PDB file of C-alpha atoms in Angstrom:
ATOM      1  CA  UNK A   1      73.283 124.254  20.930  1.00 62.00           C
ATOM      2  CA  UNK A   2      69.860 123.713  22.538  1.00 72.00           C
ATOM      3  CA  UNK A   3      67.736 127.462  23.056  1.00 90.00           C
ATOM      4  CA  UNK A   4      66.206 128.362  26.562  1.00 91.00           C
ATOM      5  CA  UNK A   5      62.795 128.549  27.288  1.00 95.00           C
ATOM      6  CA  UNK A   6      61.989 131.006  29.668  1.00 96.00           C
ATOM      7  CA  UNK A   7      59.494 130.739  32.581  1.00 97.00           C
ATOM      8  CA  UNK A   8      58.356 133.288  34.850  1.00 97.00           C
ATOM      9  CA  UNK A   9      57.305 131.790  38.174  1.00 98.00           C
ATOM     10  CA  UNK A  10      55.691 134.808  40.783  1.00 96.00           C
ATOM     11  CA  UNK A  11      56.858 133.782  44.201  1.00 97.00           C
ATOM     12  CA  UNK A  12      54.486 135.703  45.803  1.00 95.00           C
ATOM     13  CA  UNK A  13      51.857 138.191  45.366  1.00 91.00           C
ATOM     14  CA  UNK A  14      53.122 140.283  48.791  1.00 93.00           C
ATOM     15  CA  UNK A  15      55.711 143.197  48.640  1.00 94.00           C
ATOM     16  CA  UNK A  16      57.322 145.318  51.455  1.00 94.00           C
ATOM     17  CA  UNK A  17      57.086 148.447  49.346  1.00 95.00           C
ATOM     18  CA  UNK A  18      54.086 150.815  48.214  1.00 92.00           C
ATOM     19  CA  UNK A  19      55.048 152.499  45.511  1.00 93.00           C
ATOM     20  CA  UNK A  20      53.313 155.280  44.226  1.00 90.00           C
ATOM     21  CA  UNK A  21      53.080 154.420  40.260  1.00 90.00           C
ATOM     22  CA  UNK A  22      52.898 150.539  41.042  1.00 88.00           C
ATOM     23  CA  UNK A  23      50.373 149.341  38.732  1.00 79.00           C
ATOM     24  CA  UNK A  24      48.946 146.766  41.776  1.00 73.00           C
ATOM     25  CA  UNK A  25      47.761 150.426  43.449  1.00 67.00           C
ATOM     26  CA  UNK A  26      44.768 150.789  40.604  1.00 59.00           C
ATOM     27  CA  UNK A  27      44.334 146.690  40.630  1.00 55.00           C
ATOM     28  CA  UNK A  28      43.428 144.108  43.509  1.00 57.00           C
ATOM     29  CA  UNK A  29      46.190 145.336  45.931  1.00 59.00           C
ATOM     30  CA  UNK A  30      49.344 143.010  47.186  1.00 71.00           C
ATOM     31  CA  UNK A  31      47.853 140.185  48.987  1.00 78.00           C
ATOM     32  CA  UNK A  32      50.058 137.451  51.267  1.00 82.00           C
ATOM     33  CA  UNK A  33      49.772 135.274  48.864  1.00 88.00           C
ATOM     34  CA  UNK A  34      52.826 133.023  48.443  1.00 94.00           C
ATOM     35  CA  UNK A  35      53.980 130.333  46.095  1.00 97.00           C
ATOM     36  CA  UNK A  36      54.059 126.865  47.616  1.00 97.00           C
ATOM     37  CA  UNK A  37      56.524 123.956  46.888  1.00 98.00           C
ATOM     38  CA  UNK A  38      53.958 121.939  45.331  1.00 98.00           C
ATOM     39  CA  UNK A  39      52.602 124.886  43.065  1.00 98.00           C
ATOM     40  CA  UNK A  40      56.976 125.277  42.434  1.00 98.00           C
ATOM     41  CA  UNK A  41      57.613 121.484  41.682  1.00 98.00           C
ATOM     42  CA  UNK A  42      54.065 121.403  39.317  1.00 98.00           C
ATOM     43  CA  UNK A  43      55.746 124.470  37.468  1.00 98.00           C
ATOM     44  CA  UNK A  44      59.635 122.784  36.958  1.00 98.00           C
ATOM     45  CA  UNK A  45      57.976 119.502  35.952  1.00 97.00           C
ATOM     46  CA  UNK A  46      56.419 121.184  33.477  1.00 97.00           C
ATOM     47  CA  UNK A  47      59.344 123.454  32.806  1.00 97.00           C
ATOM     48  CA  UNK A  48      61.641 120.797  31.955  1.00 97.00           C
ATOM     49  CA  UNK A  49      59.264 118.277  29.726  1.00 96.00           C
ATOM     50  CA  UNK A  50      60.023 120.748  26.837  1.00 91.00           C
ATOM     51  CA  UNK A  51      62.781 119.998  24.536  1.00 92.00           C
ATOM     52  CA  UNK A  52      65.187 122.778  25.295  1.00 96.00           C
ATOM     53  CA  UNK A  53      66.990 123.966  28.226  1.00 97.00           C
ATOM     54  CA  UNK A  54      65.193 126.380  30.647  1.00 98.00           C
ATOM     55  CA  UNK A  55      65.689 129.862  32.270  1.00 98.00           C
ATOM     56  CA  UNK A  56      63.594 130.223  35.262  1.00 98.00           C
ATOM     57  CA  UNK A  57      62.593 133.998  36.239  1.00 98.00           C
ATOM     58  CA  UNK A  58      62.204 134.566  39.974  1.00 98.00           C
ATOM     59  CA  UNK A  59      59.237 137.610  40.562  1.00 96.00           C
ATOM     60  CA  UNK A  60      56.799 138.865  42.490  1.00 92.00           C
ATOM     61  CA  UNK A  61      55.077 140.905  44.254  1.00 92.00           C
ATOM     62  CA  UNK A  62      58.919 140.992  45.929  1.00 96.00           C
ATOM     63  CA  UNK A  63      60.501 137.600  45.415  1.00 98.00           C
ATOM     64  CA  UNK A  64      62.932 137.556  47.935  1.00 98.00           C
ATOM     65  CA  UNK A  65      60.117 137.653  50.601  1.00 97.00           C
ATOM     66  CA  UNK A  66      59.504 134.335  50.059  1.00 97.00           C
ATOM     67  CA  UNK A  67      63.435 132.895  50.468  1.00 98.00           C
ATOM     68  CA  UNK A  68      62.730 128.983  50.961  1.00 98.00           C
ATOM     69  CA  UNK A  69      60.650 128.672  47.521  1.00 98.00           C
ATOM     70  CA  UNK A  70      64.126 130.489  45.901  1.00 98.00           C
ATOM     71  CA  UNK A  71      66.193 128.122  47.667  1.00 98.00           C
ATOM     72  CA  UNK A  72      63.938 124.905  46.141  1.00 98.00           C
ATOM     73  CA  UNK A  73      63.386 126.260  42.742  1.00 98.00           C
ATOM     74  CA  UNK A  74      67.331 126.476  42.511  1.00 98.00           C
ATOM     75  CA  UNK A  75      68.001 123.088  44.239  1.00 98.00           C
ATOM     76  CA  UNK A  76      64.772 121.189  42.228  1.00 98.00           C
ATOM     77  CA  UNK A  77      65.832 122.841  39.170  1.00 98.00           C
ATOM     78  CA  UNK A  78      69.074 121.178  39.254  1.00 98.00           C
ATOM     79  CA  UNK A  79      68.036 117.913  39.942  1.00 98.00           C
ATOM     80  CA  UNK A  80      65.807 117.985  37.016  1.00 98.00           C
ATOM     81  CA  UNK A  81      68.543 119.408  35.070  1.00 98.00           C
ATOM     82  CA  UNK A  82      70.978 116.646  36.316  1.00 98.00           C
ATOM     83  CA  UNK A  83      68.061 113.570  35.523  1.00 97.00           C
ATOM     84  CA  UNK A  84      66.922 115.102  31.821  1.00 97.00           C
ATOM     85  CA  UNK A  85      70.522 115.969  30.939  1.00 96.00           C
ATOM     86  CA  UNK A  86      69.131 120.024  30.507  1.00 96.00           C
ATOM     87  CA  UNK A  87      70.921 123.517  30.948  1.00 97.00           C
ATOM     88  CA  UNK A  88      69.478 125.172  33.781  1.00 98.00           C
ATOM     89  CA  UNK A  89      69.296 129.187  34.668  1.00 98.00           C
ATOM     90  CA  UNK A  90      67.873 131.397  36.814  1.00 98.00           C
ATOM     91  CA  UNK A  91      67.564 135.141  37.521  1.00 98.00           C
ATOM     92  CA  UNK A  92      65.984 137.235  39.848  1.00 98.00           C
ATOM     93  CA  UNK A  93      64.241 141.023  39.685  1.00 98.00           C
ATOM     94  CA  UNK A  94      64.124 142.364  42.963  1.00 98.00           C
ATOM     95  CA  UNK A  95      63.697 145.695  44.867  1.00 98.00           C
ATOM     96  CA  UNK A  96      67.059 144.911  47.046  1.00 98.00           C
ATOM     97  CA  UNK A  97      65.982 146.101  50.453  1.00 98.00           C
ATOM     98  CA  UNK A  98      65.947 142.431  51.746  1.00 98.00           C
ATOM     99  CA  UNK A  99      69.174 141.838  52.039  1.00 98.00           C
ATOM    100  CA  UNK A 100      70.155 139.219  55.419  1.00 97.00           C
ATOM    101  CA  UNK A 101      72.408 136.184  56.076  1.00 98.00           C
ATOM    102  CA  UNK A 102      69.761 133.823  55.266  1.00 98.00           C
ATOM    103  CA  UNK A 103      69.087 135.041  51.839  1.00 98.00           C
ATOM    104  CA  UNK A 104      72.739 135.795  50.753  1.00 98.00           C
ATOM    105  CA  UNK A 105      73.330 132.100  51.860  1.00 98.00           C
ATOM    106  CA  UNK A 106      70.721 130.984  49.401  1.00 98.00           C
ATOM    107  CA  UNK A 107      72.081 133.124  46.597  1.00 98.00           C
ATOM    108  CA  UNK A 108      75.249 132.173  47.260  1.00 98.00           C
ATOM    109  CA  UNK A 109      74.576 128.374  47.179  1.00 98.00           C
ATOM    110  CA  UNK A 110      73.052 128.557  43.703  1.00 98.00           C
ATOM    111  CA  UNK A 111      75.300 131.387  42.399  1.00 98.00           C
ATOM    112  CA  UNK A 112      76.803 128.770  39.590  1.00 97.00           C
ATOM    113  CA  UNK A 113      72.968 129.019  37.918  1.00 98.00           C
ATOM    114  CA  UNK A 114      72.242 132.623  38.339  1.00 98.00           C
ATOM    115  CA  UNK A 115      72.735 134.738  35.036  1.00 96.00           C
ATOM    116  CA  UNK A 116      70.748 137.632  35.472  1.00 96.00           C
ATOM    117  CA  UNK A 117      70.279 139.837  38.992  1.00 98.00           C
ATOM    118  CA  UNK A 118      68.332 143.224  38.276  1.00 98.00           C
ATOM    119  CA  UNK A 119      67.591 145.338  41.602  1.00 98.00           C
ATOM    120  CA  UNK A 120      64.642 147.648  40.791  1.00 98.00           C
ATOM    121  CA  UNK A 121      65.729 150.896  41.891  1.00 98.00           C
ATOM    122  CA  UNK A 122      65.096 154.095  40.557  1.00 98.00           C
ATOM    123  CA  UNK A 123      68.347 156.631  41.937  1.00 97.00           C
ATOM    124  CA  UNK A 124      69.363 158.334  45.021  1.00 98.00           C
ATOM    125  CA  UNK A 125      67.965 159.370  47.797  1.00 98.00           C
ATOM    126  CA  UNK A 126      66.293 162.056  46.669  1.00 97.00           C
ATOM    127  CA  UNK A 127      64.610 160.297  43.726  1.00 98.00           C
ATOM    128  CA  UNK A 128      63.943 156.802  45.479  1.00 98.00           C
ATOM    129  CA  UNK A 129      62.485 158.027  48.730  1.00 98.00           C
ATOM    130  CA  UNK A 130      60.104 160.847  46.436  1.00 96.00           C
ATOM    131  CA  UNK A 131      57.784 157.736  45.333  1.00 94.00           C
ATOM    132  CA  UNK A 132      60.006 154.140  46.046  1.00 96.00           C
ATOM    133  CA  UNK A 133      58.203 154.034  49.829  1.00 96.00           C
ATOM    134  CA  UNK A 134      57.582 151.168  52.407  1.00 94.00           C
ATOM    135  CA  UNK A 135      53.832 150.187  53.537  1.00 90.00           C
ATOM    136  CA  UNK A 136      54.140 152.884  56.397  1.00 94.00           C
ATOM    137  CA  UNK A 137      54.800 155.621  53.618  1.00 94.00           C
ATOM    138  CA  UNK A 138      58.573 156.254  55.102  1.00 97.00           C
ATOM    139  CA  UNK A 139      61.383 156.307  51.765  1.00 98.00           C
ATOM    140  CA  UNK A 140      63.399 152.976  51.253  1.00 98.00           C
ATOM    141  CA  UNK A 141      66.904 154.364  50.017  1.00 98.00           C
ATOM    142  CA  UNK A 142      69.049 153.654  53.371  1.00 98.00           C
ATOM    143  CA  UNK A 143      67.361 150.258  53.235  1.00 97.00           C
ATOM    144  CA  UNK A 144      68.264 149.405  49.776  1.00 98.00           C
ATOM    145  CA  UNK A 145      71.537 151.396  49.901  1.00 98.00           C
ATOM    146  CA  UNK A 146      72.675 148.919  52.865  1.00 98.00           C
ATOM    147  CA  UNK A 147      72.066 146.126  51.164  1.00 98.00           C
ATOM    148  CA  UNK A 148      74.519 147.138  47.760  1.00 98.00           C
ATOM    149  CA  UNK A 149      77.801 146.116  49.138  1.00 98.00           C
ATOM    150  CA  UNK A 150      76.221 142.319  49.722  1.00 98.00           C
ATOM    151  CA  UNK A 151      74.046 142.196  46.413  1.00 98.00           C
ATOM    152  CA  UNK A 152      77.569 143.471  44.455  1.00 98.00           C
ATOM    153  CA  UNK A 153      79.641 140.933  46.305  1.00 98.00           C
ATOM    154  CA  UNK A 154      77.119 138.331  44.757  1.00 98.00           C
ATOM    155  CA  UNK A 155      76.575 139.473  41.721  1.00 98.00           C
ATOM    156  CA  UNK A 156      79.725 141.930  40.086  1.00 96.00           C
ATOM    157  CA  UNK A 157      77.979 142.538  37.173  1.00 95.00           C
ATOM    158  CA  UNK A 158      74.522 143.184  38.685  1.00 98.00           C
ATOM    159  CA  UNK A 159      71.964 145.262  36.394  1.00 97.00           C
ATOM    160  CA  UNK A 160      69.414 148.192  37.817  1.00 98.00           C
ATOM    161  CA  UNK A 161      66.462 149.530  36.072  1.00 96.00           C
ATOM    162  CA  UNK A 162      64.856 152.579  37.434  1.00 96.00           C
ATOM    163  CA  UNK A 163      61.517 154.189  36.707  1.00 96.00           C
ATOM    164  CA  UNK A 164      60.695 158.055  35.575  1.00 96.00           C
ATOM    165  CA  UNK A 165      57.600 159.797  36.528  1.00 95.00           C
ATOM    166  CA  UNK A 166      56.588 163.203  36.005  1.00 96.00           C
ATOM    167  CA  UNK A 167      58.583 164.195  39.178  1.00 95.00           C
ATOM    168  CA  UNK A 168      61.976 162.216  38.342  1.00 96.00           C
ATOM    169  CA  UNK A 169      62.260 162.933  34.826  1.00 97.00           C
ATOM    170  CA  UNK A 170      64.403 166.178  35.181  1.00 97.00           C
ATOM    171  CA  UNK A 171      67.015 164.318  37.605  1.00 98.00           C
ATOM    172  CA  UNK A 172      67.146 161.030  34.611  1.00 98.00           C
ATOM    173  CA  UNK A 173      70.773 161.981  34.177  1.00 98.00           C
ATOM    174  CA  UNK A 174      72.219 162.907  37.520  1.00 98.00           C
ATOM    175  CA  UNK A 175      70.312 159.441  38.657  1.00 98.00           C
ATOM    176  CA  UNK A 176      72.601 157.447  35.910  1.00 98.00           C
ATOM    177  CA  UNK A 177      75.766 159.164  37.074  1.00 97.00           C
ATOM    178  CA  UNK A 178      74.218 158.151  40.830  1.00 98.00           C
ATOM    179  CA  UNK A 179      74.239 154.354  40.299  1.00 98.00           C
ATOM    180  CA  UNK A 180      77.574 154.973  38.000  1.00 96.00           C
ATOM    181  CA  UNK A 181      79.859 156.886  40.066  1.00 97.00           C
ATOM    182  CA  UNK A 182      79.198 156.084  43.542  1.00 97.00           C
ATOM    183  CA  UNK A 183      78.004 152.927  43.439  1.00 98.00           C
ATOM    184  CA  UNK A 184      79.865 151.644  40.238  1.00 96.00           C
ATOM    185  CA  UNK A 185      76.983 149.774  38.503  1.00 97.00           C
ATOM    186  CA  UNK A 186      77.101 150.356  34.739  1.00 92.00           C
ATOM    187  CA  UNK A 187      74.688 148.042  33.531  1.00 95.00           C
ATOM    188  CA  UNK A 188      71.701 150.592  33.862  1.00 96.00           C
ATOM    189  CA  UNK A 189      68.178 151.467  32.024  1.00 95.00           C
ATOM    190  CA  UNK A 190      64.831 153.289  33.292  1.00 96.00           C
ATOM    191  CA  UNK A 191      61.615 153.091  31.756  1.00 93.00           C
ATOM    192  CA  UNK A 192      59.123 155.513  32.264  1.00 93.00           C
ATOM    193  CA  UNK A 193      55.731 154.340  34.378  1.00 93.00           C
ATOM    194  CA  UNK A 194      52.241 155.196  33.691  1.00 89.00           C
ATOM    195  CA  UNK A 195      51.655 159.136  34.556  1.00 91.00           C
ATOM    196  CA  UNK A 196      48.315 161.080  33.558  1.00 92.00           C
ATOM    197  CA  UNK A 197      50.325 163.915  34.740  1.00 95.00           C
ATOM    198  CA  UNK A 198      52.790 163.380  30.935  1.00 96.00           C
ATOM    199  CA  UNK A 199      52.856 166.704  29.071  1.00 97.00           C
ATOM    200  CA  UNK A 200      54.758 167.416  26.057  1.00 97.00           C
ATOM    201  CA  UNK A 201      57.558 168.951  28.175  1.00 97.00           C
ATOM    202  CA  UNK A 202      58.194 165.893  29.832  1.00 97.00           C
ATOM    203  CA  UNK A 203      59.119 164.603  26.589  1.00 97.00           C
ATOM    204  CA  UNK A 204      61.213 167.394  26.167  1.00 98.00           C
ATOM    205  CA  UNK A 205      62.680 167.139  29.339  1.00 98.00           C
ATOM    206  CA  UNK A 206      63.450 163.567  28.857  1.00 97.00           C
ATOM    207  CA  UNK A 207      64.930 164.306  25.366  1.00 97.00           C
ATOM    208  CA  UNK A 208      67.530 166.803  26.919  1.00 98.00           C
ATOM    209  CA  UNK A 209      68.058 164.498  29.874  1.00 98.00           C
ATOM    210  CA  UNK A 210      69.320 161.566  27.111  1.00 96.00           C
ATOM    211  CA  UNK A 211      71.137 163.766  25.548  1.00 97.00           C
ATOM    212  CA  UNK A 212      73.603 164.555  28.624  1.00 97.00           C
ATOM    213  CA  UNK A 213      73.742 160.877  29.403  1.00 95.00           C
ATOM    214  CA  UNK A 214      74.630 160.213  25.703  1.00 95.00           C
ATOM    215  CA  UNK A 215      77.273 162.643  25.800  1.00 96.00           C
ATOM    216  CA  UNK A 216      78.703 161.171  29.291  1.00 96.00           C
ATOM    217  CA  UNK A 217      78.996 157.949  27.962  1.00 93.00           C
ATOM    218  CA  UNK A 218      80.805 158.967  24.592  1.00 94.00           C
ATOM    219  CA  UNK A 219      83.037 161.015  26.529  1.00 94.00           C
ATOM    220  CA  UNK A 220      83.782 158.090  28.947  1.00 91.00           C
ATOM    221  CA  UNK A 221      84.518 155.510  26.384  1.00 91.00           C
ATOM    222  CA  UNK A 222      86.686 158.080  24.376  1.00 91.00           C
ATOM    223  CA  UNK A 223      88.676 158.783  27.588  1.00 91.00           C
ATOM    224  CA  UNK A 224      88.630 154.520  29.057  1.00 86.00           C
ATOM    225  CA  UNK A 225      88.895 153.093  25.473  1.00 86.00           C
ATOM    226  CA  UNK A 226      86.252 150.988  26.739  1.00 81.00           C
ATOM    227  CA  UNK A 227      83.382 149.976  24.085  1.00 76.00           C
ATOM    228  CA  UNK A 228      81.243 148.702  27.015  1.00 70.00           C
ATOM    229  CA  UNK A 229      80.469 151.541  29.101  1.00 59.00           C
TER     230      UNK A 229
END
């Protein structure tokens, strides 16, 4: 069984959100840069002159912004994969608030090489709007939370990763049971983003947050008998 190799191709530099902790805020900004289909086919070629199969990662910036480079990678990838006899697979990380006939088409089309979806999103309302907010400053949870029914529909066992700050850390827990119990997305994890503002009782805090989600989740395997909650 051949391995992957894994590529990470940034579809464009541009994204519809300004978060607070993004790391682009203390860099060179979001630009409108985009990938082009030449810059995409240079990248496959070269993908696919290895010797093993290969895993394309759709990024950004916001990936879905650019929908007609996801649309080639998946349909060039394939006809690579088809000439050189490879495995081909692709996933995605995106912030889910761009959600619209033309790009669940796309998706759709190439769902038979999509492994991975992860929607970047870091809990409800409260928590999302607090820091998660568009170029105008206004919160993005209705946005996103519109588009969950479609992204689910896609992709059933769709991940989420959120991120803790110095303001979210304290609501870690009720955030998992968010994404868990009314939206019914299990495959969950949160990493915590850059934050001068860290002091030891954020750790704390954290610590006592983990410990109710650990204790959720043994409870809810005890009661489901299910080893993969």
């Amino acid at each position: 069984m051949k391995k992957f190799d894994t590529f990470c191709l940034l579809l464009t530099e541009n994204c519809n959100f300004a978060c607070h902790y993004c790391y682009e805020r203390e860099g060179k900004g979001h630009n409108s840069k985009v990938m082009t289909k030449d810059v995409a086919n240079t990248a496959l070629n070269l993908a696919f002159k290895g010797e093993n199969d290969v895993y394309i990662s759709l990024f950004g910036g916001e990936p879905t912004l650019n929908p007609n480079i996801i649309d080639f990678v998946c349909t060039r990838g394939k006809e690579l994969a088809k000439e050189t006899g490879k495995g081909f697979k692709v996933g995605m990380i995106s912030n889910g608030s761009l959600m619209n006939e033309k790009l669940y088409n796309i998706l759709s089309n190439h769902i038979d090489i999509f492994v991975d979806m992860q929607l970047s999103i870091d809990g409800m309302k409260e928590t999302q709007d607090l820091t998660r907010v568009d170029k105008d400053g206004k919160g993005t949870f209705d946005k996103v939370s519109a588009s969950i029914p479609h992204w689910k529909a896609l992709f059933p066992g769709i991940s989420v990763h959120g991120v803790l700050n110095h303001d979210s850390m304290g609501d870690l827990f009720k955030n998992y049971k968010f994404f868990v119990e009314e939206w019914g997305i299990e495959r969950l994890w949160f990493l915590p983003a850059k934050d001068d503002r860290y002091t030891q009782a954020d750790v704390d805090i954290y610590d006592v947050e983990m410990g109710k989600l650990t204790e959720y989740v043994i409870n809810k395997t005890k009661k489901t008998r299910n080893i993969d909650t």
